[in-house]
Coordinates of C-alpha atoms in Angstrom, one line a residue:
X25 CA 88.2 124.9 110.3
X26 CA 92.4 126.1 109.7
X27 CA 93.1 126.1 106.4
X28 CA 95.6 123.2 106.3
X29 CA 95.5 122.2 102.6
X30 CA 98.6 119.4 103.9
X31 CA 97.4 115.5 102.4
X32 CA 94.1 115.3 104.0
X33 CA 92.2 117.6 101.4
X34 CA 93.4 115.0 98.6
X35 CA 92.9 111.6 100.5
X36 CA 89.5 111.4 99.9
X37 CA 89.7 111.9 96.3
X38 CA 93.6 110.8 95.0
X39 CA 96.5 109.2 96.2
X40 CA 99.0 111.8 97.4
X41 CA 102.7 111.3 99.2
X42 CA 106.0 112.7 98.6
X43 CA 107.7 111.6 95.7
X44 CA 111.2 111.2 94.0
X45 CA 112.5 114.0 91.3
X46 CA 112.7 113.0 87.4
X47 CA 116.4 112.0 86.8
X48 CA 118.0 114.2 84.7
X49 CA 119.4 110.9 83.1
X50 CA 118.9 110.3 79.2
X51 CA 120.2 106.8 80.0
X52 CA 118.0 104.2 78.3
X53 CA 116.9 100.8 80.7
X54 CA 116.8 97.6 78.6
X55 CA 113.7 95.8 77.7
X56 CA 110.1 97.4 77.3
X57 CA 107.0 98.2 79.1
X58 CA 103.6 99.7 79.1
X59 CA 102.0 102.6 80.3
X60 CA 98.3 103.5 80.3
X61 CA 96.5 106.4 78.8
X62 CA 100.1 107.6 77.2
X63 CA 99.6 111.5 76.5
X64 CA 102.5 113.5 76.9
X65 CA 105.6 113.2 75.2
X66 CA 108.8 113.3 76.9
X67 CA 110.8 114.8 74.3
X68 CA 107.9 117.5 73.9
X69 CA 108.3 118.0 78.0
X70 CA 111.6 118.3 77.8
X71 CA 112.1 121.0 75.1
X72 CA 109.3 122.9 76.7
X73 CA 110.3 126.7 78.0
X74 CA 109.8 127.5 81.6
X75 CA 109.6 131.0 82.5
X76 CA 110.7 132.4 86.0
X77 CA 108.2 132.6 88.9
X78 CA 106.2 135.6 89.8
X79 CA 103.8 133.7 92.6
X80 CA 101.8 136.3 94.7
X81 CA 99.1 135.2 97.2
X82 CA 96.7 137.4 99.5
X83 CA 94.9 136.0 101.9
X84 CA 93.8 138.3 104.8
X85 CA 94.7 137.2 108.9
X86 CA 97.5 135.0 107.8
X87 CA 101.1 135.7 109.2
X88 CA 103.0 137.2 106.0
X89 CA 106.9 137.4 107.3
X90 CA 108.5 133.8 107.2
X91 CA 106.5 132.0 104.5
X92 CA 108.2 129.6 102.4
X93 CA 107.9 127.4 99.2
X94 CA 108.3 124.1 99.8
X95 CA 108.3 121.8 96.9
X96 CA 108.9 117.8 97.0
X97 CA 111.7 115.4 96.4
X98 CA 111.7 111.6 96.7
X99 CA 110.1 111.1 100.2
X100 CA 111.3 114.7 101.7
X101 CA 109.8 117.8 101.3
X102 CA 112.6 120.8 100.4
X103 CA 112.9 124.5 100.6
X104 CA 112.5 126.3 97.3
X105 CA 112.3 129.4 98.3
X106 CA 111.2 132.6 100.9
X107 CA 108.4 134.4 100.0
X108 CA 108.8 138.5 100.5
X109 CA 106.2 140.6 102.1
X110 CA 104.1 142.9 99.5
X111 CA 101.4 145.2 100.4
X112 CA 98.5 142.7 102.0
X113 CA 100.4 139.4 101.0
X114 CA 103.5 137.5 99.4
X115 CA 105.6 137.2 96.6
X116 CA 108.1 135.1 95.5
X117 CA 110.5 135.7 92.3
X118 CA 113.5 134.4 90.9
X119 CA 115.4 134.4 87.7
X120 CA 115.5 130.5 87.3
X121 CA 112.6 128.7 87.2
X122 CA 111.0 126.1 89.7
X123 CA 111.2 122.9 88.5
X124 CA 107.6 121.0 87.5
X125 CA 106.1 119.8 89.9
X126 CA 103.7 120.5 93.2
X127 CA 104.3 123.5 95.8
X128 CA 102.9 124.7 99.2
X129 CA 103.1 128.0 100.1
X130 CA 103.8 127.5 104.2
X131 CA 102.8 130.2 106.5
X132 CA 104.3 130.2 109.8
X133 CA 101.2 129.4 111.8
X134 CA 100.8 126.1 110.0
X135 CA 98.1 127.5 107.3
X136 CA 99.4 126.2 103.2
X137 CA 98.3 126.7 99.9
X138 CA 98.6 124.0 97.5
X139 CA 99.9 125.1 93.7
X140 CA 100.5 123.0 90.8
X141 CA 103.3 124.9 88.6
X142 CA 103.9 123.7 84.8
X143 CA 105.1 126.0 82.4
X144 CA 103.8 128.6 83.5
X145 CA 104.9 130.1 86.5
X146 CA 103.0 133.4 87.0
X147 CA 99.8 133.7 89.1
X148 CA 97.8 135.3 91.6
X149 CA 96.1 133.7 94.3
X150 CA 93.8 135.7 96.9
X151 CA 91.1 134.5 99.1
X152 CA 88.8 136.4 101.6
X153 CA 89.9 134.4 104.7
X154 CA 92.2 131.1 105.7
X155 CA 88.7 129.1 107.0
X156 CA 87.0 129.1 103.4
X157 CA 90.0 129.3 100.8
X158 CA 89.5 125.8 99.7
X159 CA 86.0 126.7 98.4
X160 CA 87.0 131.0 97.5
X161 CA 90.3 130.8 96.2
X162 CA 90.6 132.8 93.3
X163 CA 93.6 131.7 91.2
X164 CA 94.9 134.2 88.0
X165 CA 97.5 133.5 85.7
X166 CA 97.9 129.7 86.0
X167 CA 95.4 127.6 84.4
X168 CA 96.9 123.9 86.6
X169 CA 96.5 125.8 90.0
X170 CA 92.9 127.6 89.1
X171 CA 91.6 124.0 87.8
X172 CA 93.1 122.4 91.0
X173 CA 91.2 124.9 93.0
X174 CA 88.1 125.1 91.2
X175 CA 88.2 120.8 91.5
X176 CA 88.9 121.2 95.7
X177 CA 86.0 123.6 95.6
X178 CA 83.5 120.8 94.2
X179 CA 85.3 118.1 95.7
X180 CA 84.8 120.4 99.4
X181 CA 81.0 120.5 98.4
X182 CA 80.5 116.9 98.0
X183 CA 82.6 115.9 101.1
X184 CA 80.0 115.1 103.8
X185 CA 77.8 112.8 101.5
X186 CA 81.0 111.1 100.8
X187 CA 81.5 111.0 105.1
X188 CA 78.0 110.1 105.7
X189 CA 78.0 107.2 103.1
X190 CA 81.2 105.8 104.2
X191 CA 80.4 105.6 107.7
X192 CA 77.0 103.6 106.6
X193 CA 79.1 101.0 105.1
X194 CA 81.3 100.5 107.6
X195 CA 78.5 99.4 109.8
X196 CA 76.5 97.1 107.6
X197 CA 77.5 94.1 106.5
X198 CA 78.8 93.2 103.2
X199 CA 76.8 91.2 100.6
X200 CA 73.4 92.7 102.0
X201 CA 70.4 94.9 100.0
X202 CA 71.2 97.4 102.3
X203 CA 75.1 97.1 101.7
X204 CA 74.8 97.2 98.2
X205 CA 72.5 100.2 97.8
X206 CA 75.2 102.3 100.2
X207 CA 77.8 101.0 97.5
X208 CA 75.8 102.4 94.7
X209 CA 74.7 105.8 95.9
X210 CA 79.0 105.9 96.6
X211 CA 79.4 105.0 92.9
X212 CA 77.1 107.5 92.2
X213 CA 78.7 110.5 94.1
X214 CA 81.8 109.3 92.2
X215 CA 80.4 109.4 89.1
X216 CA 79.2 112.7 89.3
X217 CA 83.0 113.6 90.5
X218 CA 84.5 112.0 87.7
X219 CA 81.9 113.6 85.4
X220 CA 83.5 117.3 86.6
X221 CA 86.8 116.0 86.4
X222 CA 86.5 115.0 82.9
X223 CA 84.9 118.1 81.8
X224 CA 88.3 120.3 83.6
X225 CA 90.6 117.5 81.7
X226 CA 89.2 117.9 78.5
X227 CA 89.4 121.6 78.4
X228 CA 93.3 120.6 78.6
X229 CA 93.9 117.2 77.9
X230 CA 98.0 117.6 78.4
X231 CA 97.8 120.0 81.2
X232 CA 99.6 119.2 84.9
X233 CA 96.2 119.4 86.3
X234 CA 95.1 116.9 84.1
X235 CA 97.8 114.0 84.5
X236 CA 98.0 114.8 88.3
X237 CA 94.4 114.3 88.7
X238 CA 93.8 111.5 86.6
X239 CA 96.4 109.2 88.2
X240 CA 94.9 110.1 91.5
X241 CA 91.7 108.6 90.9
X242 CA 91.0 104.8 92.4
X243 CA 89.5 102.0 90.3
X244 CA 86.0 100.7 91.4
X245 CA 85.7 98.0 93.8
X246 CA 84.1 95.1 91.5
X247 CA 81.3 92.8 92.3
X248 CA 82.6 89.4 92.8
X249 CA 80.8 87.0 94.3
X250 CA 81.7 83.5 95.8
X251 CA 79.8 80.2 94.8
X252 CA 77.5 80.8 97.8
X253 CA 76.5 84.6 96.2
X254 CA 78.5 85.9 99.4
X255 CA 81.1 88.9 98.4
X256 CA 84.5 87.5 97.3
X257 CA 87.0 90.2 99.0
X258 CA 90.0 88.7 98.0
X259 CA 88.7 88.7 94.6
X260 CA 87.8 92.5 94.8
X261 CA 91.4 93.3 96.1
X262 CA 93.1 91.4 93.5
X263 CA 91.2 93.7 90.6
X264 CA 91.5 96.3 92.6
X265 CA 95.3 95.9 92.8
X266 CA 95.2 94.9 89.1
X267 CA 93.7 98.3 87.8
X268 CA 95.5 100.4 90.7
X269 CA 98.0 102.0 88.2
X270 CA 95.7 102.2 84.9
X271 CA 95.5 106.2 85.5
X272 CA 98.7 107.4 85.6
X273 CA 100.8 108.3 82.3
X274 CA 104.4 106.6 82.9
X275 CA 105.3 109.0 80.0
X276 CA 104.6 112.2 82.0
X277 CA 107.7 112.9 84.0
X278 CA 106.0 115.5 85.9
X279 CA 104.2 113.3 88.3
X280 CA 107.5 112.3 89.8
X281 CA 107.6 116.0 91.6
X282 CA 104.2 115.7 92.9
X283 CA 102.2 113.6 95.9
X284 CA 100.7 111.3 93.8
X285 CA 103.5 108.9 92.3
X286 CA 105.0 107.9 96.0
X287 CA 101.5 107.8 97.7
X288 CA 100.5 105.1 95.3
X289 CA 103.8 103.5 95.1
X290 CA 103.5 103.1 99.0
X291 CA 99.8 102.1 99.1
X292 CA 100.2 99.2 96.6
X293 CA 103.2 97.9 98.1
X294 CA 102.7 98.3 101.6
X295 CA 98.6 97.6 101.9
X296 CA 97.4 96.2 98.7
X297 CA 100.4 94.0 98.4
X298 CA 100.3 90.8 101.1
X299 CA 103.4 91.4 103.0
X300 CA 105.0 88.0 102.5
X301 CA 108.0 87.8 100.4
X302 CA 106.6 86.1 97.4
X303 CA 103.6 88.6 97.2
X304 CA 105.8 91.6 97.7
X305 CA 108.6 90.2 94.4
X306 CA 105.6 89.6 92.3
X307 CA 103.9 93.0 92.8
X308 CA 107.4 94.6 92.2
X309 CA 108.1 92.7 89.0
X310 CA 104.5 93.5 87.7
X311 CA 105.3 97.5 88.6
X312 CA 108.8 97.7 87.4
X313 CA 107.3 95.6 84.3
X314 CA 105.2 98.8 83.6
X315 CA 108.1 101.1 83.6
X316 CA 111.4 99.4 82.2
X317 CA 111.1 101.9 79.0
X318 CA 111.0 104.7 81.4
X319 CA 114.1 105.5 83.0
X320 CA 113.1 108.1 85.8
X321 CA 110.2 106.1 86.9
X322 CA 112.2 102.7 86.9
X323 CA 115.0 104.2 88.9
X324 CA 112.6 105.6 92.0
X325 CA 110.3 102.4 91.6
X326 CA 113.5 100.4 91.9
X327 CA 115.5 102.5 94.4
X328 CA 112.3 102.6 97.1
X329 CA 110.9 99.2 97.0
X330 CA 114.6 97.6 97.4
X331 CA 115.4 100.0 100.7
X332 CA 111.8 99.6 102.0
X333 CA 112.4 95.7 102.0
X334 CA 116.0 95.8 103.1
X335 CA 117.0 93.2 105.5
X336 CA 117.4 94.7 109.5
X337 CA 115.2 97.7 108.5
X338 CA 111.6 95.7 107.3
X339 CA 109.2 93.9 109.5
X340 CA 108.2 91.5 106.9
X341 CA 109.7 87.8 107.4
X342 CA 112.7 87.4 105.2
X343 CA 112.8 90.7 103.8
X344 CA 116.5 89.6 102.5
X345 CA 114.6 87.3 99.7
X346 CA 112.7 90.3 98.3
X347 CA 116.3 92.4 98.8
X348 CA 118.0 90.2 97.0
X349 CA 115.3 89.8 94.1
X350 CA 115.3 93.3 93.6
X351 CA 119.7 93.8 93.4
X352 CA 119.7 90.7 91.2
X353 CA 117.1 91.6 88.7
X354 CA 117.3 95.3 88.6
X355 CA 120.6 96.7 89.5
X356 CA 122.8 95.1 87.1
X357 CA 124.8 96.8 84.8
X358 CA 122.8 97.0 82.0
X359 CA 119.8 98.3 84.1
X360 CA 121.4 100.8 87.1
X361 CA 121.9 103.3 84.6
X362 CA 122.2 105.9 87.6
X363 CA 125.3 104.2 89.3
X364 CA 128.8 103.7 88.7
X365 CA 130.0 99.9 88.3
X366 CA 132.0 99.6 91.6
X367 CA 128.4 100.2 93.3
X368 CA 126.7 97.7 91.0
X369 CA 129.4 95.3 92.1
X370 CA 128.9 95.8 95.4
X371 CA 125.4 95.4 95.7
X372 CA 125.2 92.3 93.7
X373 CA 128.2 90.8 95.8
X374 CA 126.3 91.7 98.9
X375 CA 123.0 90.1 97.5
X376 CA 124.9 86.9 96.1
X377 CA 126.1 86.6 100.0
X378 CA 122.6 86.8 101.2
X379 CA 121.0 84.6 98.8
X380 CA 122.8 81.5 100.3
X381 CA 120.7 81.7 103.6
X382 CA 117.2 82.7 102.8
X383 CA 114.0 81.4 104.4
X384 CA 112.9 78.2 102.9
X385 CA 115.9 77.2 101.9
X386 CA 118.6 74.3 103.2
X387 CA 120.3 75.9 105.9
X388 CA 124.2 75.5 104.7
X389 CA 126.0 72.5 106.4
X390 CA 129.1 74.2 107.7
X391 CA 132.2 72.4 109.9
X392 CA 133.8 74.4 111.9
X393 CA 136.9 74.6 114.4
X394 CA 135.7 74.0 118.0
X395 CA 137.2 74.8 121.5
X396 CA 138.9 72.0 121.4
X397 CA 140.4 72.3 117.7
X398 CA 138.5 69.7 116.4
X399 CA 136.0 70.2 113.7
X400 CA 132.3 70.6 114.4
X401 CA 129.4 69.7 111.8
X402 CA 126.5 71.5 111.9
X403 CA 124.6 68.7 110.6
X404 CA 126.0 66.6 113.4
X405 CA 123.6 68.3 116.1
X406 CA 120.2 65.8 116.6
X407 CA 117.9 68.0 118.1
X408 CA 114.5 68.7 115.9
X409 CA 115.5 72.4 116.0
X410 CA 118.8 74.3 115.4
X411 CA 119.5 78.1 116.4
X412 CA 122.5 79.0 114.6
X413 CA 123.6 82.0 116.7
X414 CA 126.7 84.5 115.1
X415 CA 128.0 86.8 117.7
X416 CA 130.9 89.0 118.2
X417 CA 132.4 88.7 122.1
X418 CA 132.8 92.9 122.0
X419 CA 129.4 93.3 120.6
X420 CA 127.4 95.5 123.3
X421 CA 124.1 94.1 122.1
X422 CA 125.8 90.0 122.1
X423 CA 126.9 90.7 125.2
X424 CA 123.5 91.8 125.9
X425 CA 121.3 88.8 124.3
X426 CA 123.8 86.0 125.0
X427 CA 122.4 85.4 128.4
X428 CA 119.1 85.4 127.4
X429 CA 119.7 83.3 124.7
X430 CA 121.1 80.8 127.5
X431 CA 117.9 81.5 129.6
X432 CA 115.6 80.8 126.5
X433 CA 117.9 77.7 125.7
X434 CA 116.8 76.2 129.3
X435 CA 113.2 76.2 128.3
X436 CA 114.0 74.6 125.1
X437 CA 116.7 72.1 125.3
X438 CA 114.9 69.1 124.8
X439 CA 114.1 69.9 121.4
X440 CA 117.1 72.9 120.3
X441 CA 120.6 72.5 119.5
X442 CA 122.7 76.4 119.4
X443 CA 125.6 76.3 117.3
X444 CA 127.1 79.5 118.2
X445 CA 129.9 81.0 115.8
X446 CA 132.3 83.8 116.9
X447 CA 132.8 86.6 114.3
X448 CA 135.7 89.0 113.9
X449 CA 137.5 88.4 117.1
X450 CA 140.8 86.6 118.6
X451 CA 140.5 83.4 119.7
X452 CA 141.5 84.3 123.2
X453 CA 138.8 86.9 123.4
X454 CA 136.4 84.0 122.0
X455 CA 137.5 81.3 125.2
X456 CA 137.3 84.0 127.8
X457 CA 133.5 85.4 126.2
X458 CA 132.2 81.4 126.4
X459 CA 133.6 80.7 129.7
X460 CA 132.6 84.4 131.2
X461 CA 129.2 83.5 130.2
X462 CA 128.9 80.0 130.6
X463 CA 128.4 78.7 127.0
X464 CA 129.2 74.8 127.1
X465 CA 125.7 73.8 126.5
X466 CA 126.1 75.4 123.1
X467 CA 128.2 73.9 120.5
X468 CA 131.0 76.8 120.2
X469 CA 133.1 77.4 116.8
X470 CA 135.4 80.0 115.7
X471 CA 137.3 80.2 112.3
X472 CA 139.8 83.3 112.2
X473 CA 139.9 82.5 108.8
X474 CA 136.4 83.0 107.8
X475 CA 136.6 80.4 105.4
X476 CA 134.2 77.3 106.8
X477 CA 131.5 80.3 107.0
X478 CA 131.9 82.2 103.8
X479 CA 128.6 82.6 101.5
X480 CA 126.7 80.5 104.2
X481 CA 124.8 82.7 106.5
X482 CA 124.4 86.1 106.2
X483 CA 124.7 88.3 108.8
X484 CA 124.0 92.0 108.6
X485 CA 124.8 93.0 112.3
X486 CA 125.7 91.1 115.1
X487 CA 124.0 89.1 117.4
X488 CA 122.3 87.1 114.0
X489 CA 120.3 84.4 114.5
X490 CA 118.8 81.9 112.4
X491 CA 116.0 78.6 113.3
X492 CA 116.5 75.5 110.9
X493 CA 113.5 73.1 111.3
X494 CA 113.9 69.1 111.7
X495 CA 114.8 68.6 108.2
X496 CA 117.2 71.8 108.4
X497 CA 115.8 73.9 106.4
X498 CA 116.0 77.6 107.0
X499 CA 112.2 78.5 108.8
X500 CA 113.4 82.2 110.5
X501 CA 115.9 84.3 110.9
X502 CA 117.1 87.8 111.8
X503 CA 115.3 86.7 115.3
X504 CA 115.2 88.5 118.9
X505 CA 116.2 85.8 121.4
X506 CA 112.9 86.5 122.6
X507 CA 111.1 85.6 119.5
X508 CA 112.3 82.0 119.3
X509 CA 110.4 79.9 120.7
X510 CA 107.4 81.6 119.3
X511 CA 109.7 80.5 115.9
X512 CA 109.8 76.9 116.9
X513 CA 105.9 76.8 117.8
X514 CA 105.1 78.5 114.5
X515 CA 107.2 76.1 112.6
X516 CA 105.3 73.0 114.0
X517 CA 102.1 74.2 113.1
X518 CA 103.0 74.1 109.6

């Protein structure tokens, strides 16, 4: 097996992934939050003096030229520097201390060595060969990295047992005696692993290694039962999610430069949280509530969650509701300490516009001039469903989607009206478009001032397609034309 210490070695035992760097800002954030297992004093961390790095690695058989030192910032890895060849190994030295965090020494053949770098940045790593490096690595001079490899070697020794039990659990019916016995075996393995780690933690309670590995621990699954004695998996997941961040010390900003925080954030928001707007907003509020008094974590979490569910990028139904919630609650002038006032104003203005047309709200009733110049009121359309189609006559995607909408409407015309709004164009171009593509079956409107549709139906990109139900509630938005029939069918089933 190649010596690829990327994420696979830690995925079984700890949450890993890319991270955000700690902010240099010292601005406070409004509100208070709770932290778990808080042992690190932020002031003490800020006052520590880091030494200049002197990192030497010797592993026979790996290609030495071109080896790189790779750190992590946000969701991206970055190149911290290049090793030079020194005798039988490689060396990294510079006058400026490295940022505290998790690093990889990458070799040109894809092999990599993990490093934990804190105050002590002098270390010597050696292994007899790449294939056995996880279990045979010798580390001198840096206790965080030494303990990391001691832990990795122990975990590698348990890996086959975990694999066998895991495969057996996946093929055994939950709630059966056999299933419960297998879970007990798995918990026993976890007990042994955590007891080993606890002994290492006790040697250096404030060490980066201790904080990193403790943060990576996952909560145990509780034995939740339904009234009939069957396993209550929903309750299990809810309890797991509630305890998911218990091992993370939000006072320790060093963790933001390791894989553990980003991986936990992504798993918490996208796997452990049901992917609907209400659940996602609740999870975001819970997490941000924990770090309101931790600016570095607050900034990272607020930015990532907001961008993750940005309209037009997320596949979650009505991601706009999540985006609006995040902007209006967390990107205020008091809380978004890293952004200038004009940026905050722009975000708030955009969120305010989006807030008028969220799924579940009444579709705004608008009146816009039609082809004959007379006002055409949206709510005057009588069929059970209304598609609000917003387009620009010169938009390539609009030109592509309009014929598809005409065809789709032919199959839905007994239950669907289309209110087609031309945007950001000229009257002649609008009229030519209506005539050229045969939109006479639609209610066609255009307001060159945009006053009649201001703060009504939010348009991020054209074409934009909303669907209103019989009570004129917005039942779907950001639709593609081919999704229209399915959206109507789904609305009818509710």
